[in-house]
Tab-separated table of C-alpha atoms in Angstrom:
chain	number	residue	atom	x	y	z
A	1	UNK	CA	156.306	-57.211	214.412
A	2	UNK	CA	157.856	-53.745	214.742
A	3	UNK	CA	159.661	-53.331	218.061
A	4	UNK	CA	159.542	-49.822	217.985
A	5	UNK	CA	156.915	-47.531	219.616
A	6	UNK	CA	154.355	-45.384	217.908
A	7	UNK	CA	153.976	-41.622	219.956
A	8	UNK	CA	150.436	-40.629	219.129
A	9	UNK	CA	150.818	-36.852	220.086
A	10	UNK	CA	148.655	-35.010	217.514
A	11	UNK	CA	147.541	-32.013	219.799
A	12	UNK	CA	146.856	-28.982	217.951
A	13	UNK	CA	148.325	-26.591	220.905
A	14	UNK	CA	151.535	-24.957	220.587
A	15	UNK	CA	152.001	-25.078	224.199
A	16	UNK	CA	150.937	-28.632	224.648
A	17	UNK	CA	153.730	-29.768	221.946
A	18	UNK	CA	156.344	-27.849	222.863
A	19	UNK	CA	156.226	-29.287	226.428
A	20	UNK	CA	156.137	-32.724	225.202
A	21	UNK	CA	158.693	-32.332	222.629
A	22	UNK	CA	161.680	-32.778	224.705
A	23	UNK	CA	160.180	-36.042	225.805
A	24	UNK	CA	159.744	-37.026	222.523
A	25	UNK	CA	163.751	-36.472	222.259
A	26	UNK	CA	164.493	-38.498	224.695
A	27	UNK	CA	162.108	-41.279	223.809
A	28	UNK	CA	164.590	-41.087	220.849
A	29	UNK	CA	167.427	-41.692	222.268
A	30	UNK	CA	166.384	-45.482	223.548
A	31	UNK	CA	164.069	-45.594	220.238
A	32	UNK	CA	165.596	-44.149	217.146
A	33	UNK	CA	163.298	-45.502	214.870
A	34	UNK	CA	159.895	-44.613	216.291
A	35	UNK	CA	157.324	-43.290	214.574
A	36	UNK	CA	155.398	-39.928	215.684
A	37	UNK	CA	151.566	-39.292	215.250
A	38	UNK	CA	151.697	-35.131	214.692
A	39	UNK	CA	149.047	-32.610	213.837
A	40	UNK	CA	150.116	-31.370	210.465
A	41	UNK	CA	150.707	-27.570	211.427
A	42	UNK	CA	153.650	-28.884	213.710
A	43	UNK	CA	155.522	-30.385	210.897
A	44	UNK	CA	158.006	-28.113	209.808
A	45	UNK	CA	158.324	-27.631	213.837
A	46	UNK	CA	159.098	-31.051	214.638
A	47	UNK	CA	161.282	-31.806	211.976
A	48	UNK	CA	163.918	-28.838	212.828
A	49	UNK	CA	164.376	-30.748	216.324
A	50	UNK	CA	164.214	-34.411	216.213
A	51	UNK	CA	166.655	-37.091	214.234
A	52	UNK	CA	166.113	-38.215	210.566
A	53	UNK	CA	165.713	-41.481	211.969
A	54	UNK	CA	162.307	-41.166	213.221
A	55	UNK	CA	159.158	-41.736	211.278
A	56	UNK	CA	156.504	-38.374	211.211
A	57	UNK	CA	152.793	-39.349	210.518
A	58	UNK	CA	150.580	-36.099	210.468
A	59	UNK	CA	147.418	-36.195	211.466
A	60	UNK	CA	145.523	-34.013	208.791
A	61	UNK	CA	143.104	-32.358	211.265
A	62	UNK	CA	142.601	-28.694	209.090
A	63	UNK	CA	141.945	-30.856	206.002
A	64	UNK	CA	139.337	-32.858	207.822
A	65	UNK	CA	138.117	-29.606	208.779
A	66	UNK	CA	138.293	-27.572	205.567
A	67	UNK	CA	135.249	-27.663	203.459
A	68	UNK	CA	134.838	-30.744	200.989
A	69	UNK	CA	132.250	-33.774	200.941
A	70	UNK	CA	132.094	-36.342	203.508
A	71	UNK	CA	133.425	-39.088	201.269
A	72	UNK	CA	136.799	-37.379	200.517
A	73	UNK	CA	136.792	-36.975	204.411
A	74	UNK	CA	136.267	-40.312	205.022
A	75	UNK	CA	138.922	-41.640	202.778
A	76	UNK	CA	141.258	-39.180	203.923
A	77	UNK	CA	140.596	-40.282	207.677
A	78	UNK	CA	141.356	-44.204	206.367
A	79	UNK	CA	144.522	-43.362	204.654
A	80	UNK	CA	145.923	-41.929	207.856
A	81	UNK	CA	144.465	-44.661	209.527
A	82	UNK	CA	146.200	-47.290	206.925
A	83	UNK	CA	149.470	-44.825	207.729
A	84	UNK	CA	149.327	-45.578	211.430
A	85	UNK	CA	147.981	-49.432	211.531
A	86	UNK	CA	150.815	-49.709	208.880
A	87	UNK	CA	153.618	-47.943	211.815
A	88	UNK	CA	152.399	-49.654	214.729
A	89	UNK	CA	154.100	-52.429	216.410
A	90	UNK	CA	153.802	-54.165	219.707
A	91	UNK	CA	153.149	-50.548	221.742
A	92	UNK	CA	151.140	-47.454	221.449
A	93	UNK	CA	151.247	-44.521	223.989
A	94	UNK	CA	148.739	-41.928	223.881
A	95	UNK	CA	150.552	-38.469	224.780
A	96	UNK	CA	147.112	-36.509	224.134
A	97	UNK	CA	144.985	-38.117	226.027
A	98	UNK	CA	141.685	-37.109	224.051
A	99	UNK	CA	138.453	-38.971	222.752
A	100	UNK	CA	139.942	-39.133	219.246
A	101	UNK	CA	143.434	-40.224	220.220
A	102	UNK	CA	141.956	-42.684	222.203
A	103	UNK	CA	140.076	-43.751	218.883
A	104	UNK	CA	142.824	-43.893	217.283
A	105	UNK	CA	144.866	-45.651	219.991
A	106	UNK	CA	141.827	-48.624	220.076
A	107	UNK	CA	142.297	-48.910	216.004
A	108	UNK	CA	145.748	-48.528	215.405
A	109	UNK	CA	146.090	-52.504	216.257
A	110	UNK	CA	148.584	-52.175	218.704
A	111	UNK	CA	148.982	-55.547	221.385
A	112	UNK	CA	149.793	-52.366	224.114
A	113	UNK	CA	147.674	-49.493	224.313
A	114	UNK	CA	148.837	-46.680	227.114
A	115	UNK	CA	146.733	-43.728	227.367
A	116	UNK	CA	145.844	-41.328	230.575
A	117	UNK	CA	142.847	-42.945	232.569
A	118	UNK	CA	139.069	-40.747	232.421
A	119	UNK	CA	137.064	-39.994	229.200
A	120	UNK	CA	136.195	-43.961	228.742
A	121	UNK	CA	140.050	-44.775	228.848
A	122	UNK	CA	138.484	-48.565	229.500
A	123	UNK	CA	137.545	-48.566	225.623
A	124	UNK	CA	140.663	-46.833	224.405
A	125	UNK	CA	143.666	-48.693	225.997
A	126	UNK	CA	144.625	-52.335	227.707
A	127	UNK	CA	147.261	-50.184	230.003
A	128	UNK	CA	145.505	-46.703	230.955
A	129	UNK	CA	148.117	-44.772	233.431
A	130	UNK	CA	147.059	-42.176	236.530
A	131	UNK	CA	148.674	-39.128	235.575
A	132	UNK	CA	149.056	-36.271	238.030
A	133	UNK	CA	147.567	-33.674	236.438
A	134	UNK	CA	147.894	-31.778	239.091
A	135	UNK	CA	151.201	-31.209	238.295
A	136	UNK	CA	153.213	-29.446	235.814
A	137	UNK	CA	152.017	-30.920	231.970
A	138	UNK	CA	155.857	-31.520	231.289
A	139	UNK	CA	155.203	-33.772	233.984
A	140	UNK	CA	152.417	-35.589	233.099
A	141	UNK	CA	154.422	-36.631	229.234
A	142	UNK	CA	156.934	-37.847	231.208
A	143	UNK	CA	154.949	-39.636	233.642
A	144	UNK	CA	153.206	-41.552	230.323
A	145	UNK	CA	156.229	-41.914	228.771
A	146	UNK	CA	158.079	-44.014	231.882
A	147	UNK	CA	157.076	-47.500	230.232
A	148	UNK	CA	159.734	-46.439	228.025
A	149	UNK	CA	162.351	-44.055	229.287
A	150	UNK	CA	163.489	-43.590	233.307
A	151	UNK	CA	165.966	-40.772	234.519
A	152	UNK	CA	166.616	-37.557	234.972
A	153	UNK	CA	163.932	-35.229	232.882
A	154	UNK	CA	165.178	-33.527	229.724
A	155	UNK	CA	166.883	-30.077	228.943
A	156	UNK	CA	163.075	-27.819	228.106
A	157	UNK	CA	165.532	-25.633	225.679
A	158	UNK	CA	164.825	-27.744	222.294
A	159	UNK	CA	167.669	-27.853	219.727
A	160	UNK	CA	165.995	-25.990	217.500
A	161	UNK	CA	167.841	-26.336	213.310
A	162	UNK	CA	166.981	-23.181	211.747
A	163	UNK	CA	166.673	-22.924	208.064
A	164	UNK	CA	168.811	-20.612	206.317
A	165	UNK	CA	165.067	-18.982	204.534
A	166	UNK	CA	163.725	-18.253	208.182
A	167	UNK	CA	166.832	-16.327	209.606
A	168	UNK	CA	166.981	-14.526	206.296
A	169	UNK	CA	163.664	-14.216	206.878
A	170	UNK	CA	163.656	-12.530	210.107
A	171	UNK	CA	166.880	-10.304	209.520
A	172	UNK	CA	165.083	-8.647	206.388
A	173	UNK	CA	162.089	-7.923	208.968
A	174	UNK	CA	164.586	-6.465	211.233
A	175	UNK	CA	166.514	-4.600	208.572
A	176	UNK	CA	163.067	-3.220	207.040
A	177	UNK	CA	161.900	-1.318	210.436
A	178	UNK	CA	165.426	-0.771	211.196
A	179	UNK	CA	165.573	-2.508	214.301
A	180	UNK	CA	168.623	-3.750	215.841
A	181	UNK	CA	169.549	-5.587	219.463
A	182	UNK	CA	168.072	-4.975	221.944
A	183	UNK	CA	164.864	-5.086	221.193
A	184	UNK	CA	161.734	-6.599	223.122
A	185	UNK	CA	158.702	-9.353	221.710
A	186	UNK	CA	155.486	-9.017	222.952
A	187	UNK	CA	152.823	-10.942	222.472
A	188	UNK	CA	149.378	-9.346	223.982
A	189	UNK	CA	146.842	-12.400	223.071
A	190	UNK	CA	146.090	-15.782	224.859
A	191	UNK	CA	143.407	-18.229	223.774
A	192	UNK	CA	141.245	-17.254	225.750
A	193	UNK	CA	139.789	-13.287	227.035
A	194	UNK	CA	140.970	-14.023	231.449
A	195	UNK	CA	144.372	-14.340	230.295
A	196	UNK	CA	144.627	-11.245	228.064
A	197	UNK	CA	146.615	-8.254	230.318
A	198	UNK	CA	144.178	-5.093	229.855
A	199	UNK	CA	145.405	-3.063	226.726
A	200	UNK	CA	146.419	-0.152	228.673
A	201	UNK	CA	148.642	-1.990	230.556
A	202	UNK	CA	150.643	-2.689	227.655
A	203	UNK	CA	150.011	0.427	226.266
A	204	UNK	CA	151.886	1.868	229.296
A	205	UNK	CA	154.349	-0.522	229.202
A	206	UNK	CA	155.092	0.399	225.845
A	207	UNK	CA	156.426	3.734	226.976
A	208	UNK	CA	158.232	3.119	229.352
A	209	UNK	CA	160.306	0.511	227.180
A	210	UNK	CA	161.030	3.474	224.849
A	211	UNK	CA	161.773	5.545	227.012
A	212	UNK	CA	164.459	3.166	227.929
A	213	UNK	CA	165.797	2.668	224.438
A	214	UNK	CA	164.153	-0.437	223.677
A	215	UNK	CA	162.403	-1.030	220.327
A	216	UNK	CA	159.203	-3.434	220.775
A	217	UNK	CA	157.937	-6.234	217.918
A	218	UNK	CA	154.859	-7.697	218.736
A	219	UNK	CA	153.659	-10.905	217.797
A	220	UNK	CA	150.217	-12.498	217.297
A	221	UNK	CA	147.544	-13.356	214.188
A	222	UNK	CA	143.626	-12.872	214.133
A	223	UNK	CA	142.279	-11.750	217.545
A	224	UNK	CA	146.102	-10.499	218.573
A	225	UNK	CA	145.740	-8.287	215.925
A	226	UNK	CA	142.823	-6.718	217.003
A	227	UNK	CA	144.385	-6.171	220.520
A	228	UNK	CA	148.001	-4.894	218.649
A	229	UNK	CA	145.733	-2.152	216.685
A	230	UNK	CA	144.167	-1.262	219.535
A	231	UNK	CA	147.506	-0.741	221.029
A	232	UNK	CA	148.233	1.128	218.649
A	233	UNK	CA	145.440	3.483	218.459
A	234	UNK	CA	146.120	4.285	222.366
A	235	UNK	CA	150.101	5.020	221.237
A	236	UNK	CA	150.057	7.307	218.702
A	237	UNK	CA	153.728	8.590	219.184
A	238	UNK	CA	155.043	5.095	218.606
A	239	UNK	CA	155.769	3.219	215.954
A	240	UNK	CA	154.240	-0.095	216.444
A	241	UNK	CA	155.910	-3.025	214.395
A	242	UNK	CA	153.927	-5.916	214.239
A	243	UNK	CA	155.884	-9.242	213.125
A	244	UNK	CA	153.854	-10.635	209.991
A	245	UNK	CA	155.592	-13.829	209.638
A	246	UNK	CA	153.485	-16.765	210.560
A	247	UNK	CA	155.580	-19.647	210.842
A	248	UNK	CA	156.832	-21.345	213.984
A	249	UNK	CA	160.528	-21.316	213.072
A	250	UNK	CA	160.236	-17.900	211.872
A	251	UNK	CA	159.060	-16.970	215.550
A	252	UNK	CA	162.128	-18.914	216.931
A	253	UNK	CA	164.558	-17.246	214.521
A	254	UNK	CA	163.258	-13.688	215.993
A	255	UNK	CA	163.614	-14.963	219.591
A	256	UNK	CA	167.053	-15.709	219.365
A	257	UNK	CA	167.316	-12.412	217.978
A	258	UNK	CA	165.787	-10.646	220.832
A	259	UNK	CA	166.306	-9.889	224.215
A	260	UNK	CA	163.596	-10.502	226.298
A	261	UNK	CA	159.581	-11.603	225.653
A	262	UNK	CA	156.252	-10.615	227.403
A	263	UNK	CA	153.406	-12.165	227.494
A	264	UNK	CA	150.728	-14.376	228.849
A	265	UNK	CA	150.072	-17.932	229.405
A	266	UNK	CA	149.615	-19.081	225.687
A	267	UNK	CA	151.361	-21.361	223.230
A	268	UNK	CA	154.182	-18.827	221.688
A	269	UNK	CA	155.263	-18.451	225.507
A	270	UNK	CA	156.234	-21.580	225.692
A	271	UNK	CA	157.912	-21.504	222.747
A	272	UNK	CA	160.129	-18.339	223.813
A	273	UNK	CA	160.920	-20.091	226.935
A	274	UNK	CA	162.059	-23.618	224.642
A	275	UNK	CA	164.393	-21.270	222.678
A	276	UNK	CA	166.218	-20.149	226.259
A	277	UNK	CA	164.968	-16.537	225.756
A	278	UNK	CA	164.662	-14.503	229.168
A	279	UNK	CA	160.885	-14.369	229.130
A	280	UNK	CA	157.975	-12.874	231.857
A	281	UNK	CA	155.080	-14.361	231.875
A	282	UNK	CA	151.898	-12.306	232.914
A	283	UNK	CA	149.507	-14.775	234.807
A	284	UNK	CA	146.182	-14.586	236.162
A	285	UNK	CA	143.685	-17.655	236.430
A	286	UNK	CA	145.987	-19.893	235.148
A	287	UNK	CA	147.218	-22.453	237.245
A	288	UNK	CA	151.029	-21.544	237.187
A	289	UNK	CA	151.836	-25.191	239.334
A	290	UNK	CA	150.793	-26.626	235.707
A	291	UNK	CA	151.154	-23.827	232.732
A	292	UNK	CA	154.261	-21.846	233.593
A	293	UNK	CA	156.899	-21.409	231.489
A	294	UNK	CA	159.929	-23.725	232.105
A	295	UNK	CA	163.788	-22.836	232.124
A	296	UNK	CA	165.794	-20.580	234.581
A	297	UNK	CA	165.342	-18.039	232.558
A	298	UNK	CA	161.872	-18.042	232.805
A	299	UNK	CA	159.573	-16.158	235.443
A	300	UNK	CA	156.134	-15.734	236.343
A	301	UNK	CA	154.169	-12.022	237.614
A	302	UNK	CA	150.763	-11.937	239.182
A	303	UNK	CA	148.571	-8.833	240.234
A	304	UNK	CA	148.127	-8.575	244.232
A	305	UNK	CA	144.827	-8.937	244.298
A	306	UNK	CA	143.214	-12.129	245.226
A	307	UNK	CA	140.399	-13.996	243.858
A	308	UNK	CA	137.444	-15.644	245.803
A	309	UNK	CA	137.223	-19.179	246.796
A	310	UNK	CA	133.998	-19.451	244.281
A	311	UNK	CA	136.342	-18.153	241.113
A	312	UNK	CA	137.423	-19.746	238.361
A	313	UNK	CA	138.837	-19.030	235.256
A	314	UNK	CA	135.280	-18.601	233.441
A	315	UNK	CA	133.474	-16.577	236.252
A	316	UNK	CA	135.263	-14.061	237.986
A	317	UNK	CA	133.316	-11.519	240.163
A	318	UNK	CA	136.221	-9.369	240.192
A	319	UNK	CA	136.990	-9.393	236.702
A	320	UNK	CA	140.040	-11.622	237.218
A	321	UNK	CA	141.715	-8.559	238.829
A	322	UNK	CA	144.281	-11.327	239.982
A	323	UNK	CA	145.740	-10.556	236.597
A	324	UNK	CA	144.370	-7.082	235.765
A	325	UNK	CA	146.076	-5.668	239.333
A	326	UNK	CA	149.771	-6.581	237.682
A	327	UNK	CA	150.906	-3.344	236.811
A	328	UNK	CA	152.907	-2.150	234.152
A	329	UNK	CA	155.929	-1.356	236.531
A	330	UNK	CA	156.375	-4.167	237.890
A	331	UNK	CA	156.352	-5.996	234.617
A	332	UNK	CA	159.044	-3.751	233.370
A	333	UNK	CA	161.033	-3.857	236.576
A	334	UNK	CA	161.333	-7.435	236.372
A	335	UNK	CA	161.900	-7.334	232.666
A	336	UNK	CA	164.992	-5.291	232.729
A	337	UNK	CA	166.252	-6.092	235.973
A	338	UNK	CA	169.565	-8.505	236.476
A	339	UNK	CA	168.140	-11.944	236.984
A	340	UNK	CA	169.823	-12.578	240.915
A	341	UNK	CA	167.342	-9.372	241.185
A	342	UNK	CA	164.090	-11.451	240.592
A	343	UNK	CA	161.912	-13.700	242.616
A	344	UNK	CA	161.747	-16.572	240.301
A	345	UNK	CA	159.151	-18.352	240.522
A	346	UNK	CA	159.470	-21.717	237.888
A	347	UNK	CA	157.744	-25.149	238.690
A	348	UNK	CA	159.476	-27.802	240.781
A	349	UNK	CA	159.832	-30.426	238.257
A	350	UNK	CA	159.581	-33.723	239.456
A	351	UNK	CA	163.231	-36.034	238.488
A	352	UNK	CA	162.541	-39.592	237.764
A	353	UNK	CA	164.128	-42.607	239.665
């Protein structure tokens, strides 16, 4: 039987993978041969960090999606399934933590099944683990991941290998709206509407970058867009440069380019902070203790206005003016300011024995 551990980690958040990447890396190191359960958008993503050694499954999630009949569905399901029952060995650990990880944890054959305990873990695996959720969620990978690896936690900056295409990529970007260093990324959107700052917030912000010689490129796709246009409309002197390149190593190519990021709590902020990119992070109902970005060169800006005891992130009588009441100056005061000047505010991360 195959020593080696299967990783089923097919989340289909950005955020979610980049924080369990590193853990992945150093599962690696003790493992070199494991095989990895992704979600197929990730590939390119996960390839440009870990060694050759390991073996990527992808979980084809926007296939099974996509429109087709239910029998090519089905035997696309089984052939992934036949991928992973073919992988597994003695252990399985469950990184996600979902209903259909924990179906595919139960079927993958594995003699050891680790997944977090809740949503009918008793079905799913013959080891379910407490996590502390409470916690940071680069915590909580690590805390599953301790039937495998002990120490200290690992580096959040992710080795990222660059292909020549994306770099070329970015610099003819650069070169086409003649932007050179220093120059800021924004990104306006978040998944969801009580984490998006107020438009004329970064509308104001905006100026006052320019003002100050800095050049802005914002980032985002579908509803981003919609927020960058309106952006736009409300700044009709500037000249608003919108970064069409989708891919994820395309965004990592421009953020080692750049010198700072903005933006809320959403997957392409984590990804800034992985690259080591001085980054503020605009927070609201967001539980920072769990979601902020990680790295020293990382820090997180609220409003100073409070929330009642009753609000959550869904129902806000005030409108979530926890967020809202972060004003643009203090945003780009701590943006351009020296960083002994700034309060930071990262996670304590917990260190292993």
């Amino acid at each position: 039987m195959n020593k080696e551990p299967v990783l089923l980690f097919p989340t289909h958040y950005l955020g979610n993978f980049v924080l369990g990447l590193p853990w992945v890396l150093r599962v690696a190191e003790d493992y070199p041969e494991l095989t990895l359960v992704i979600d197929s958008r990730f590939r390119q993503l996960t390839e440009s960090v870990i060694p050759e050694t390991i073996r990527l499954i992808e979980y084809p999630r926007d296939r099974l999606k996509a429109k087709g009949s239910a029998w090519s569905k089905l035997w696309l399901y089984l052939t992934f399934l036949r991928q992973l029952r073919s992988a597994t060995g003695s252990k399985i650990i469950d990184m996600e933590g979902e209903r259909f990880t924990g179906v595919l944890c139960r079927l993958s054959g594995a003699a050891e099944r680790f997944g977090p305990t809740g949503k009918n873990a008793q079905y799913f695996y013959n080891a379910p683990r407490a996590l502390q959720y409470n916690k940071h969620r680069y915590n909580a990978f690590g805390e599953i991941l301790d039937v495998l690896i002990a120490g200290k936690p690992p580096a959040n900056v992710l080795p990222y290998r660059l292909a020549e295409d994306s770099v070329a990529a970015v610099d003819g970007f650069l070169a086409r709206h003649s932007i050179a260093t220093p120059f800021v990324v924004i990104h306006p959107g978040a998944s969801a509407d009580y984490k998006k700052w107020p438009v004329e917030h970064f509308v104001k912000l905006l100026a006052m970058l320019e003002q100050n010689g800095l050049r802005v490129v914002w980032i985002g796709a579908g509803d981003d867009t919609r927020m960058i246009e309106r952006i736009a409309q409300q700044s009709p002197d500037s000249d608003i440069v919108h970064f069409d390149l989708l891919g994820y190593l395309d965004l990592v190519a421009l953020f080692r380019r750049a010198r700072f990021y903005v933006g809320g709590d959403s997957g392409p902020m984590h990804l800034a902070a992985s690259t080591g990119l001085d980054l503020v992070a605009l927070f609201g109902p967001s539980k920072e203790a769990i979601w902020a970005p990680l790295g020293d060169n990382s820090r997180v800006l609220r409003g100073t206005k409070k929330c009642a005891k009753e609000c959550d992130a869904w129902q806000c009588e005030f409108g979530h003016h926890c967020l809202s009441s972060l004003i643009p100056e203090v945003v780009f005061g701590a943006a351009t300011a020296t960083r002994l000047a700034i309060d930071m505010r990262s996670p304590q991360l917990d260190e292993k024995d």
